[in-house]
Coordinates of N, CA and C in Angstrom, one line a residue:
M17 N -39.7 149.3 -50.8 CA -39.0 150.2 -51.8 C -39.8 150.3 -53.0
N18 N -40.1 151.6 -53.6 CA -40.8 151.7 -54.8 C -39.9 151.4 -56.0
K19 N -40.6 151.4 -57.2 CA -39.8 151.1 -58.4 C -38.7 152.1 -58.7
S20 N -39.1 153.4 -58.4 CA -38.1 154.5 -58.7 C -36.9 154.4 -57.8
R21 N -37.1 154.1 -56.6 CA -35.9 153.9 -55.7 C -35.1 152.7 -56.0
F22 N -35.8 151.6 -56.4 CA -35.1 150.4 -56.8 C -34.2 150.6 -58.0
R23 N -34.8 151.4 -59.1 CA -34.0 151.7 -60.2 C -32.8 152.5 -59.9
T24 N -32.9 153.5 -59.0 CA -31.8 154.4 -58.6 C -30.7 153.5 -57.9
A25 N -31.2 152.6 -56.9 CA -30.2 151.8 -56.2 C -29.5 150.9 -57.2
F26 N -30.2 150.3 -58.2 CA -29.7 149.4 -59.1 C -28.7 150.0 -60.0
T27 N -28.9 151.4 -60.3 CA -28.0 152.1 -61.1 C -26.7 152.5 -60.4
I28 N -26.9 152.9 -59.1 CA -25.7 153.4 -58.3 C -24.8 152.2 -57.9
F29 N -25.3 151.0 -57.7 CA -24.6 149.9 -57.3 C -23.4 149.5 -58.2
P30 N -23.7 149.3 -59.5 CA -22.5 149.0 -60.4 C -21.5 150.1 -60.6
I31 N -22.0 151.4 -60.4 CA -21.1 152.5 -60.5 C -20.1 152.5 -59.3
A32 N -20.7 152.1 -58.1 CA -19.9 152.1 -56.9 C -18.9 150.9 -57.1
I33 N -19.3 149.8 -57.6 CA -18.3 148.7 -57.8 C -17.2 149.1 -58.7
I34 N -17.5 149.8 -59.8 CA -16.5 150.3 -60.8 C -15.5 151.2 -60.1
L35 N -16.1 152.1 -59.3 CA -15.2 153.1 -58.6 C -14.2 152.4 -57.6
I36 N -14.8 151.4 -56.9 CA -14.0 150.7 -55.9 C -12.9 149.9 -56.6
A37 N -13.2 149.2 -57.7 CA -12.3 148.5 -58.5 C -11.2 149.4 -59.0
S38 N -11.6 150.6 -59.5 CA -10.6 151.5 -60.1 C -9.6 151.9 -59.0
A39 N -10.2 152.2 -57.8 CA -9.3 152.7 -56.7 C -8.4 151.6 -56.3
F40 N -8.8 150.3 -56.3 CA -8.0 149.2 -55.9 C -6.9 149.0 -56.9
S41 N -7.2 149.2 -58.2 CA -6.2 149.0 -59.3 C -5.1 150.1 -59.2
I42 N -5.5 151.3 -58.9 CA -4.6 152.4 -58.7 C -3.6 152.1 -57.6
A43 N -4.2 151.6 -56.5 CA -3.4 151.3 -55.3 C -2.4 150.3 -55.6
C44 N -2.8 149.2 -56.3 CA -1.9 148.1 -56.7 C -0.7 148.6 -57.5
N45 N -1.1 149.4 -58.5 CA -0.1 149.9 -59.5 C 0.9 150.9 -58.8
S46 N 0.5 151.5 -57.8 CA 1.4 152.5 -57.1 C 2.1 151.9 -55.9
A47 N 1.8 150.6 -55.6 CA 2.4 150.0 -54.5 C 3.9 149.6 -54.7
E48 N 4.7 149.5 -53.6 CA 6.1 149.1 -53.8 C 6.3 147.7 -54.4
A49 N 7.4 147.6 -55.1 CA 7.6 146.2 -55.7 C 7.9 145.2 -54.5
P50 N 7.6 144.0 -54.8 CA 7.8 142.9 -53.7 C 9.2 142.9 -53.3
R51 N 9.5 142.7 -52.1 CA 10.9 142.6 -51.6 C 11.2 141.1 -51.4
V52 N 12.5 140.9 -51.5 CA 13.0 139.5 -51.3 C 12.9 139.2 -49.8
A53 N 12.3 138.0 -49.6 CA 12.2 137.6 -48.2 C 13.5 137.5 -47.5
A54 N 13.5 137.7 -46.2 CA 14.8 137.7 -45.4 C 15.5 136.4 -45.5
N55 N 14.8 135.3 -45.6 CA 15.4 134.0 -45.6 C 15.7 133.4 -47.0
A56 N 15.4 134.3 -48.0 CA 15.7 133.8 -49.4 C 17.2 134.0 -49.7
P57 N 17.7 133.2 -50.6 CA 19.2 133.3 -51.0 C 19.5 134.7 -51.5
K58 N 20.6 135.3 -51.1 CA 20.9 136.6 -51.5 C 21.5 136.5 -52.9
P59 N 21.2 137.6 -53.8 CA 21.8 137.5 -55.1 C 23.3 137.6 -55.0
I60 N 24.0 136.9 -55.9 CA 25.5 136.9 -55.8 C 26.0 138.2 -56.5
P61 N 26.7 139.1 -55.8 CA 27.2 140.3 -56.4 C 28.2 140.0 -57.5
P62 N 28.2 140.8 -58.6 CA 29.1 140.6 -59.7 C 30.6 140.9 -59.2
R63 N 31.5 140.2 -59.8 CA 32.9 140.4 -59.4 C 33.5 141.6 -60.2
D64 N 34.4 142.3 -59.6 CA 35.1 143.4 -60.2 C 36.2 142.8 -61.2
P65 N 36.0 143.1 -62.5 CA 36.9 142.5 -63.5 C 38.3 142.9 -63.3
N66 N 38.5 144.2 -62.9 CA 39.9 144.6 -62.6 C 40.5 143.9 -61.5
A67 N 39.8 143.7 -60.4 CA 40.3 143.0 -59.2 C 40.6 141.5 -59.6
I68 N 39.8 140.9 -60.4 CA 40.0 139.5 -60.8 C 41.3 139.5 -61.7
E69 N 41.4 140.4 -62.6 CA 42.6 140.5 -63.4 C 43.9 140.6 -62.6
S70 N 43.8 141.5 -61.6 CA 45.0 141.7 -60.7 C 45.3 140.4 -59.9
A71 N 44.2 139.8 -59.4 CA 44.4 138.6 -58.6 C 45.0 137.4 -59.4
S72 N 44.7 137.5 -60.7 CA 45.1 136.3 -61.6 C 46.7 136.2 -61.7
V73 N 47.4 137.3 -61.4 CA 48.8 137.3 -61.5 C 49.5 137.2 -60.2
V74 N 48.7 137.0 -59.1 CA 49.3 136.8 -57.8 C 49.8 135.4 -57.6
E75 N 51.0 135.3 -57.1 CA 51.6 134.0 -56.8 C 50.8 133.2 -55.7
I76 N 50.4 132.0 -56.0 CA 49.7 131.1 -55.1 C 50.6 129.9 -54.7
N77 N 50.8 129.7 -53.5 CA 51.6 128.6 -53.0 C 50.9 127.3 -53.1
K78 N 51.6 126.3 -53.7 CA 51.1 124.9 -53.8 C 51.4 124.2 -52.5
L79 N 50.8 123.0 -52.3 CA 51.1 122.2 -51.1 C 52.5 121.8 -51.1
D80 N 53.1 121.6 -52.3 CA 54.5 121.1 -52.3 C 55.6 122.2 -52.2
G81 N 55.1 123.4 -52.0 CA 56.1 124.5 -51.9 C 56.3 125.3 -53.1
S82 N 56.0 124.8 -54.3 CA 56.1 125.6 -55.5 C 54.9 126.5 -55.6
S83 N 54.9 127.3 -56.7 CA 53.8 128.3 -56.8 C 53.3 128.3 -58.3
F84 N 52.1 129.0 -58.4 CA 51.5 129.1 -59.7 C 50.7 130.4 -59.7
K85 N 50.2 130.8 -60.8 CA 49.3 131.9 -60.9 C 48.0 131.5 -61.8
L86 N 46.9 132.0 -61.5 CA 45.7 131.7 -62.2 C 45.9 132.1 -63.7
S87 N 46.7 133.1 -63.9 CA 46.9 133.6 -65.3 C 47.7 132.5 -66.1
D88 N 48.3 131.6 -65.4 CA 49.1 130.5 -66.1 C 48.1 129.7 -67.0
Y89 N 46.8 129.7 -66.7 CA 45.8 128.9 -67.3 C 45.0 129.7 -68.3
R90 N 45.4 130.9 -68.6 CA 44.7 131.7 -69.6 C 44.7 130.9 -71.0
G91 N 43.6 130.9 -71.6 CA 43.4 130.1 -72.8 C 42.7 128.8 -72.6
K92 N 42.5 128.4 -71.3 CA 41.8 127.3 -70.9 C 40.5 127.7 -70.2
V93 N 39.5 126.8 -70.1 CA 38.4 127.0 -69.3 C 38.8 126.6 -67.9
L94 N 38.7 127.5 -66.9 CA 39.2 127.3 -65.6 C 38.1 127.2 -64.6
V95 N 38.2 126.2 -63.7 CA 37.2 126.0 -62.6 C 38.0 126.2 -61.3
V96 N 37.6 127.2 -60.6 CA 38.4 127.5 -59.3 C 37.4 127.3 -58.2
D97 N 37.9 126.4 -57.2 CA 37.1 126.0 -56.1 C 37.8 126.5 -54.8
F98 N 37.0 127.3 -54.0 CA 37.5 127.7 -52.7 C 36.9 126.8 -51.7
W99 N 37.7 126.1 -51.0 CA 37.2 124.9 -50.2 C 38.1 124.7 -48.9
A100 N 37.7 123.7 -48.1 CA 38.5 123.3 -46.9 C 38.1 121.9 -46.5
T101 N 39.0 121.2 -45.9 CA 38.7 119.9 -45.4 C 37.7 119.8 -44.3
Y102 N 37.5 120.9 -43.6 CA 36.6 121.0 -42.5 C 35.2 121.4 -42.9
C103 N 35.0 121.5 -44.2 CA 33.7 121.9 -44.8 C 33.0 120.8 -45.4
P104 N 31.9 120.2 -44.9 CA 31.3 119.0 -45.4 C 30.9 119.1 -46.9
P105 N 30.2 120.2 -47.3 CA 29.9 120.3 -48.7 C 31.1 120.4 -49.6
C106 N 32.2 120.9 -49.1 CA 33.5 121.0 -49.9 C 34.0 119.6 -50.1
V107 N 34.0 118.8 -49.0 CA 34.5 117.4 -49.0 C 33.7 116.6 -50.0
R108 N 32.4 116.8 -50.1 CA 31.5 116.0 -51.0 C 31.8 116.4 -52.5
Q109 N 32.2 117.7 -52.7 CA 32.4 118.2 -54.0 C 33.8 117.9 -54.6
V110 N 34.8 117.7 -53.8 CA 36.1 117.5 -54.3 C 36.2 116.2 -55.2
P111 N 35.7 115.1 -54.8 CA 35.8 113.9 -55.7 C 35.1 114.2 -57.1
Q112 N 34.0 115.0 -57.0 CA 33.2 115.3 -58.2 C 34.1 116.2 -59.1
L113 N 34.8 117.1 -58.6 CA 35.7 118.0 -59.3 C 36.9 117.2 -59.9
A114 N 37.3 116.2 -59.1 CA 38.4 115.3 -59.6 C 37.9 114.6 -60.9
E115 N 36.7 114.1 -60.9 CA 36.2 113.4 -62.0 C 36.0 114.4 -63.2
L116 N 35.5 115.6 -62.9 CA 35.4 116.6 -64.0 C 36.7 116.9 -64.6
S117 N 37.8 117.0 -63.7 CA 39.1 117.3 -64.2 C 39.6 116.2 -65.2
R118 N 39.4 114.9 -64.7 CA 39.9 113.8 -65.6 C 39.1 113.7 -66.9
K119 N 37.9 114.1 -66.9 CA 37.0 114.0 -68.0 C 37.3 115.1 -69.1
Y120 N 37.7 116.3 -68.6 CA 37.8 117.4 -69.6 C 39.2 118.0 -69.6
R121 N 40.2 117.5 -68.9 CA 41.5 118.1 -68.9 C 42.1 118.1 -70.3
D122 N 42.0 117.0 -71.0 CA 42.6 116.9 -72.4 C 41.8 117.8 -73.4
K123 N 40.6 118.3 -73.0 CA 39.8 119.1 -73.9 C 40.0 120.6 -73.6
G124 N 40.9 120.9 -72.6 CA 41.2 122.3 -72.4 C 40.6 122.9 -71.1
V125 N 40.3 122.0 -70.1 CA 39.8 122.5 -68.9 C 40.8 122.3 -67.8
E126 N 40.9 123.2 -66.9 CA 41.8 123.1 -65.7 C 41.0 123.4 -64.5
V127 N 41.1 122.5 -63.5 CA 40.5 122.6 -62.2 C 41.6 123.0 -61.2
V128 N 41.3 124.1 -60.4 CA 42.2 124.6 -59.4 C 41.5 124.6 -58.0
G129 N 42.0 124.0 -57.0 CA 41.4 124.1 -55.7 C 42.3 125.1 -54.8
L130 N 41.6 126.0 -54.1 CA 42.3 126.9 -53.2 C 41.8 126.6 -51.8
T131 N 42.6 126.0 -51.0 CA 42.1 125.6 -49.7 C 42.3 126.6 -48.6
A132 N 41.4 126.7 -47.7 CA 41.5 127.6 -46.5 C 42.1 126.9 -45.3
D133 N 42.5 125.7 -45.5 CA 43.1 124.9 -44.4 C 44.5 125.6 -44.0
D134 N 44.8 125.5 -42.8 CA 46.0 126.0 -42.3 C 47.2 125.2 -42.8
K135 N 48.3 125.8 -43.1 CA 49.5 125.1 -43.6 C 50.0 124.0 -42.6
A136 N 49.6 124.2 -41.3 CA 50.0 123.2 -40.3 C 49.3 121.9 -40.5
D137 N 48.1 122.0 -41.2 CA 47.3 120.8 -41.5 C 47.6 120.2 -42.9
Q138 N 48.8 120.5 -43.4 CA 49.1 120.1 -44.8 C 49.0 118.6 -45.0
E139 N 49.5 117.8 -44.1 CA 49.5 116.4 -44.2 C 48.0 115.9 -44.3
Q140 N 47.2 116.4 -43.5 CA 45.8 116.1 -43.5 C 45.1 116.4 -44.9
V141 N 45.5 117.6 -45.4 CA 45.0 118.0 -46.7 C 45.4 117.0 -47.8
I142 N 46.7 116.7 -47.8 CA 47.3 115.8 -48.8 C 46.6 114.5 -48.7
A143 N 46.4 114.0 -47.5 CA 45.8 112.6 -47.4 C 44.4 112.6 -47.9
F144 N 43.7 113.7 -47.6 CA 42.3 113.8 -48.1 C 42.3 113.8 -49.6
L145 N 43.1 114.7 -50.2 CA 43.1 114.8 -51.7 C 43.5 113.4 -52.4
K146 N 44.4 112.7 -51.8 CA 44.8 111.4 -52.3 C 43.6 110.4 -52.2
K147 N 42.9 110.4 -51.1 CA 41.7 109.6 -50.9 C 40.6 109.9 -51.9
A148 N 40.5 111.2 -52.1 CA 39.4 111.7 -53.0 C 39.8 111.5 -54.5
G149 N 41.0 111.2 -54.8 CA 41.5 111.0 -56.2 C 41.6 112.3 -56.9
A150 N 41.9 113.4 -56.1 CA 42.0 114.7 -56.7 C 43.5 115.0 -57.1
D151 N 43.7 114.9 -58.4 CA 45.1 115.1 -58.9 C 45.2 116.4 -59.6
Y152 N 44.3 117.3 -59.4 CA 44.4 118.6 -60.1 C 45.2 119.6 -59.2
T153 N 45.5 120.8 -59.6 CA 46.3 121.7 -58.9 C 45.6 122.2 -57.7
V154 N 46.3 122.2 -56.5 CA 45.7 122.7 -55.3 C 46.7 123.6 -54.6
G155 N 46.3 124.8 -54.2 CA 47.1 125.7 -53.5 C 46.4 126.3 -52.3
Y156 N 47.2 127.1 -51.6 CA 46.6 127.8 -50.4 C 46.0 129.1 -50.8
D157 N 44.8 129.3 -50.3 CA 44.1 130.6 -50.6 C 44.9 131.7 -49.9
N158 N 44.9 132.9 -50.5 CA 45.6 134.0 -49.8 C 44.7 135.2 -49.9
Q159 N 45.0 136.3 -49.1 CA 44.1 137.4 -49.0 C 43.9 138.2 -50.2
W160 N 44.9 138.2 -51.1 CA 44.7 139.0 -52.4 C 43.7 138.3 -53.3
V161 N 43.8 137.0 -53.4 CA 42.9 136.2 -54.3 C 41.5 136.2 -53.7
S162 N 41.4 135.8 -52.4 CA 40.1 135.7 -51.8 C 39.4 137.1 -51.8
S163 N 40.1 138.2 -51.6 CA 39.5 139.5 -51.6 C 38.9 139.8 -53.0
A164 N 39.6 139.4 -54.0 CA 39.0 139.7 -55.4 C 37.8 138.8 -55.7
F165 N 37.9 137.5 -55.3 CA 36.8 136.6 -55.7 C 35.7 136.6 -54.7
L166 N 35.9 136.7 -53.4 CA 34.9 136.4 -52.4 C 34.4 137.6 -51.7
K167 N 34.8 138.8 -52.1 CA 34.4 140.0 -51.4 C 32.9 140.2 -51.6
N168 N 32.2 140.6 -50.5 CA 30.8 140.9 -50.4 C 29.9 139.6 -50.5
T169 N 30.5 138.5 -50.2 CA 29.7 137.3 -50.2 C 29.5 136.8 -48.7
E170 N 29.8 137.6 -47.8 CA 29.6 137.3 -46.4 C 28.2 137.0 -46.0
N171 N 28.0 136.1 -45.1 CA 26.6 135.8 -44.7 C 26.2 136.7 -43.5
E172 N 25.1 136.5 -42.9 CA 24.6 137.3 -41.9 C 25.5 137.4 -40.6
M173 N 26.3 136.4 -40.5 CA 27.3 136.4 -39.4 C 28.6 137.0 -39.8
R174 N 28.7 137.6 -41.0 CA 29.9 138.2 -41.5 C 31.0 137.2 -41.8
V175 N 30.6 136.0 -42.1 CA 31.5 134.9 -42.4 C 31.4 134.6 -43.9
I176 N 32.5 134.5 -44.5 CA 32.5 134.1 -46.0 C 32.3 132.6 -46.1
P177 N 31.2 132.2 -46.8 CA 30.8 130.8 -46.9 C 31.7 130.1 -48.0
I178 N 31.9 128.8 -47.7 CA 32.5 127.9 -48.7 C 31.7 126.7 -48.7
P179 N 31.7 125.9 -49.8 CA 32.5 126.2 -51.0 C 32.0 127.3 -51.9
Q180 N 32.9 128.0 -52.6 CA 32.5 128.9 -53.6 C 33.3 128.5 -54.9
L181 N 32.6 128.4 -55.9 CA 33.1 127.8 -57.2 C 32.9 128.8 -58.3
F182 N 34.0 129.0 -59.1 CA 33.9 129.9 -60.2 C 34.3 129.2 -61.5
V183 N 33.6 129.5 -62.6 CA 34.0 129.0 -63.9 C 34.5 130.2 -64.7
I184 N 35.7 130.2 -65.2 CA 36.3 131.3 -65.9 C 36.5 130.9 -67.3
S185 N 36.2 131.8 -68.2 CA 36.3 131.6 -69.6 C 37.8 131.6 -70.1
R186 N 38.0 131.3 -71.3 CA 39.4 131.2 -71.8 C 40.0 132.6 -71.8
D187 N 39.2 133.7 -71.9 CA 39.8 135.0 -71.9 C 39.7 135.7 -70.5
G188 N 39.5 134.9 -69.5 CA 39.6 135.4 -68.1 C 38.4 136.0 -67.5
R189 N 37.2 135.8 -68.1 CA 36.0 136.3 -67.6 C 35.2 135.3 -66.7
I190 N 34.7 135.7 -65.6 CA 33.9 134.8 -64.8 C 32.5 134.6 -65.4
V191 N 32.2 133.4 -65.8 CA 30.9 133.1 -66.4 C 30.0 132.3 -65.5
E192 N 30.4 131.9 -64.4 CA 29.5 131.3 -63.4 C 30.2 131.4 -62.0
H193 N 29.3 131.6 -61.0 CA 29.8 131.7 -59.6 C 28.7 131.0 -58.8
L194 N 29.1 130.0 -58.1 CA 28.2 129.2 -57.2 C 28.7 129.3 -55.8
I195 N 27.7 129.5 -54.9 CA 28.0 129.5 -53.4 C 27.3 128.3 -52.8
G196 N 28.0 127.6 -52.0 CA 27.4 126.5 -51.2 C 26.9 125.3 -52.0
D197 N 26.1 124.6 -51.4 CA 25.6 123.3 -51.9 C 24.1 123.6 -52.4
T198 N 23.9 124.1 -53.6 CA 22.6 124.5 -54.0 C 22.0 123.5 -54.9
P199 N 20.8 123.0 -54.5 CA 20.1 122.0 -55.3 C 19.9 122.5 -56.8
G200 N 20.2 121.6 -57.7 CA 20.0 121.9 -59.1 C 21.1 122.7 -59.7
R201 N 22.1 123.1 -58.9 CA 23.3 123.8 -59.4 C 24.6 123.2 -58.9
G202 N 24.6 121.9 -58.9 CA 25.7 121.1 -58.5 C 26.7 120.8 -59.6
I203 N 27.4 119.7 -59.5 CA 28.5 119.4 -60.5 C 27.9 119.2 -61.9
E204 N 26.6 118.8 -62.0 CA 26.1 118.6 -63.3 C 25.9 120.0 -64.0
H205 N 25.5 121.0 -63.2 CA 25.4 122.3 -63.8 C 26.8 122.9 -64.2
V206 N 27.7 122.7 -63.3 CA 29.1 123.1 -63.6 C 29.6 122.5 -64.9
E207 N 29.4 121.2 -65.1 CA 29.8 120.5 -66.3 C 29.1 121.1 -67.5
Q208 N 27.8 121.4 -67.4 CA 27.1 122.0 -68.5 C 27.7 123.4 -68.9
V209 N 28.1 124.2 -67.9 CA 28.7 125.5 -68.2 C 30.1 125.3 -68.8
V210 N 30.8 124.3 -68.4 CA 32.1 124.0 -68.9 C 32.0 123.6 -70.4
K211 N 31.0 122.7 -70.7 CA 30.8 122.3 -72.1 C 30.4 123.4 -73.0
E212 N 29.6 124.3 -72.5 CA 29.2 125.5 -73.2 C 30.4 126.4 -73.6
Q213 N 31.3 126.5 -72.6 CA 32.5 127.3 -72.8 C 33.5 126.7 -73.8
L214 N 33.5 125.4 -73.7 CA 34.4 124.6 -74.7 C 33.9 124.7 -76.1
A215 N 32.6 124.9 -76.2 CA 32.0 124.9 -77.5 C 32.2 126.3 -78.2
L216 N 32.5 127.3 -77.4 CA 32.8 128.6 -78.0 C 34.1 128.7 -78.7
K217 N 34.1 129.3 -79.8 CA 35.4 129.5 -80.6 C 36.0 130.8 -80.3

């Protein structure tokens, strides 16, 4: 190769590199945004405030036959746990919620458990709660309440997962919603959210 051809090639080479880099940059900038992997946790959909408000005045049956409404606890920080005795993560969580209840009840926190257990298994539920030291309010879940709180949380098998736990502010807003047994978002996280809500005036 003579000097003239070498100079031409040397000049064209960096120009070609710049053009290729520019084309690559344009392709990246116009590409679709990354998609969530199929096996990644699904984002939790926001709850409908109107549905939550309506559900808060629905009568919920307690294990002893009396009833209550979630709106009875307006003005308190409310922790609502959807659970069942046949759910291992639920069973692990109940004693922790019992401790949370004892620790913060006098500070304005109320824990409510809504069980999906059948009423025919009431004695089993009561025995479990006694063993777990859970002396907070427990009632039976019903379709009106579960529809408002749990709608659109179904998994791939179209089954609503439990436990599902909600922290509700003094004025009735959901400020935290946890599904399942998620590392780093267990009872310590719930307690932190509760403390933050108590600190608000």
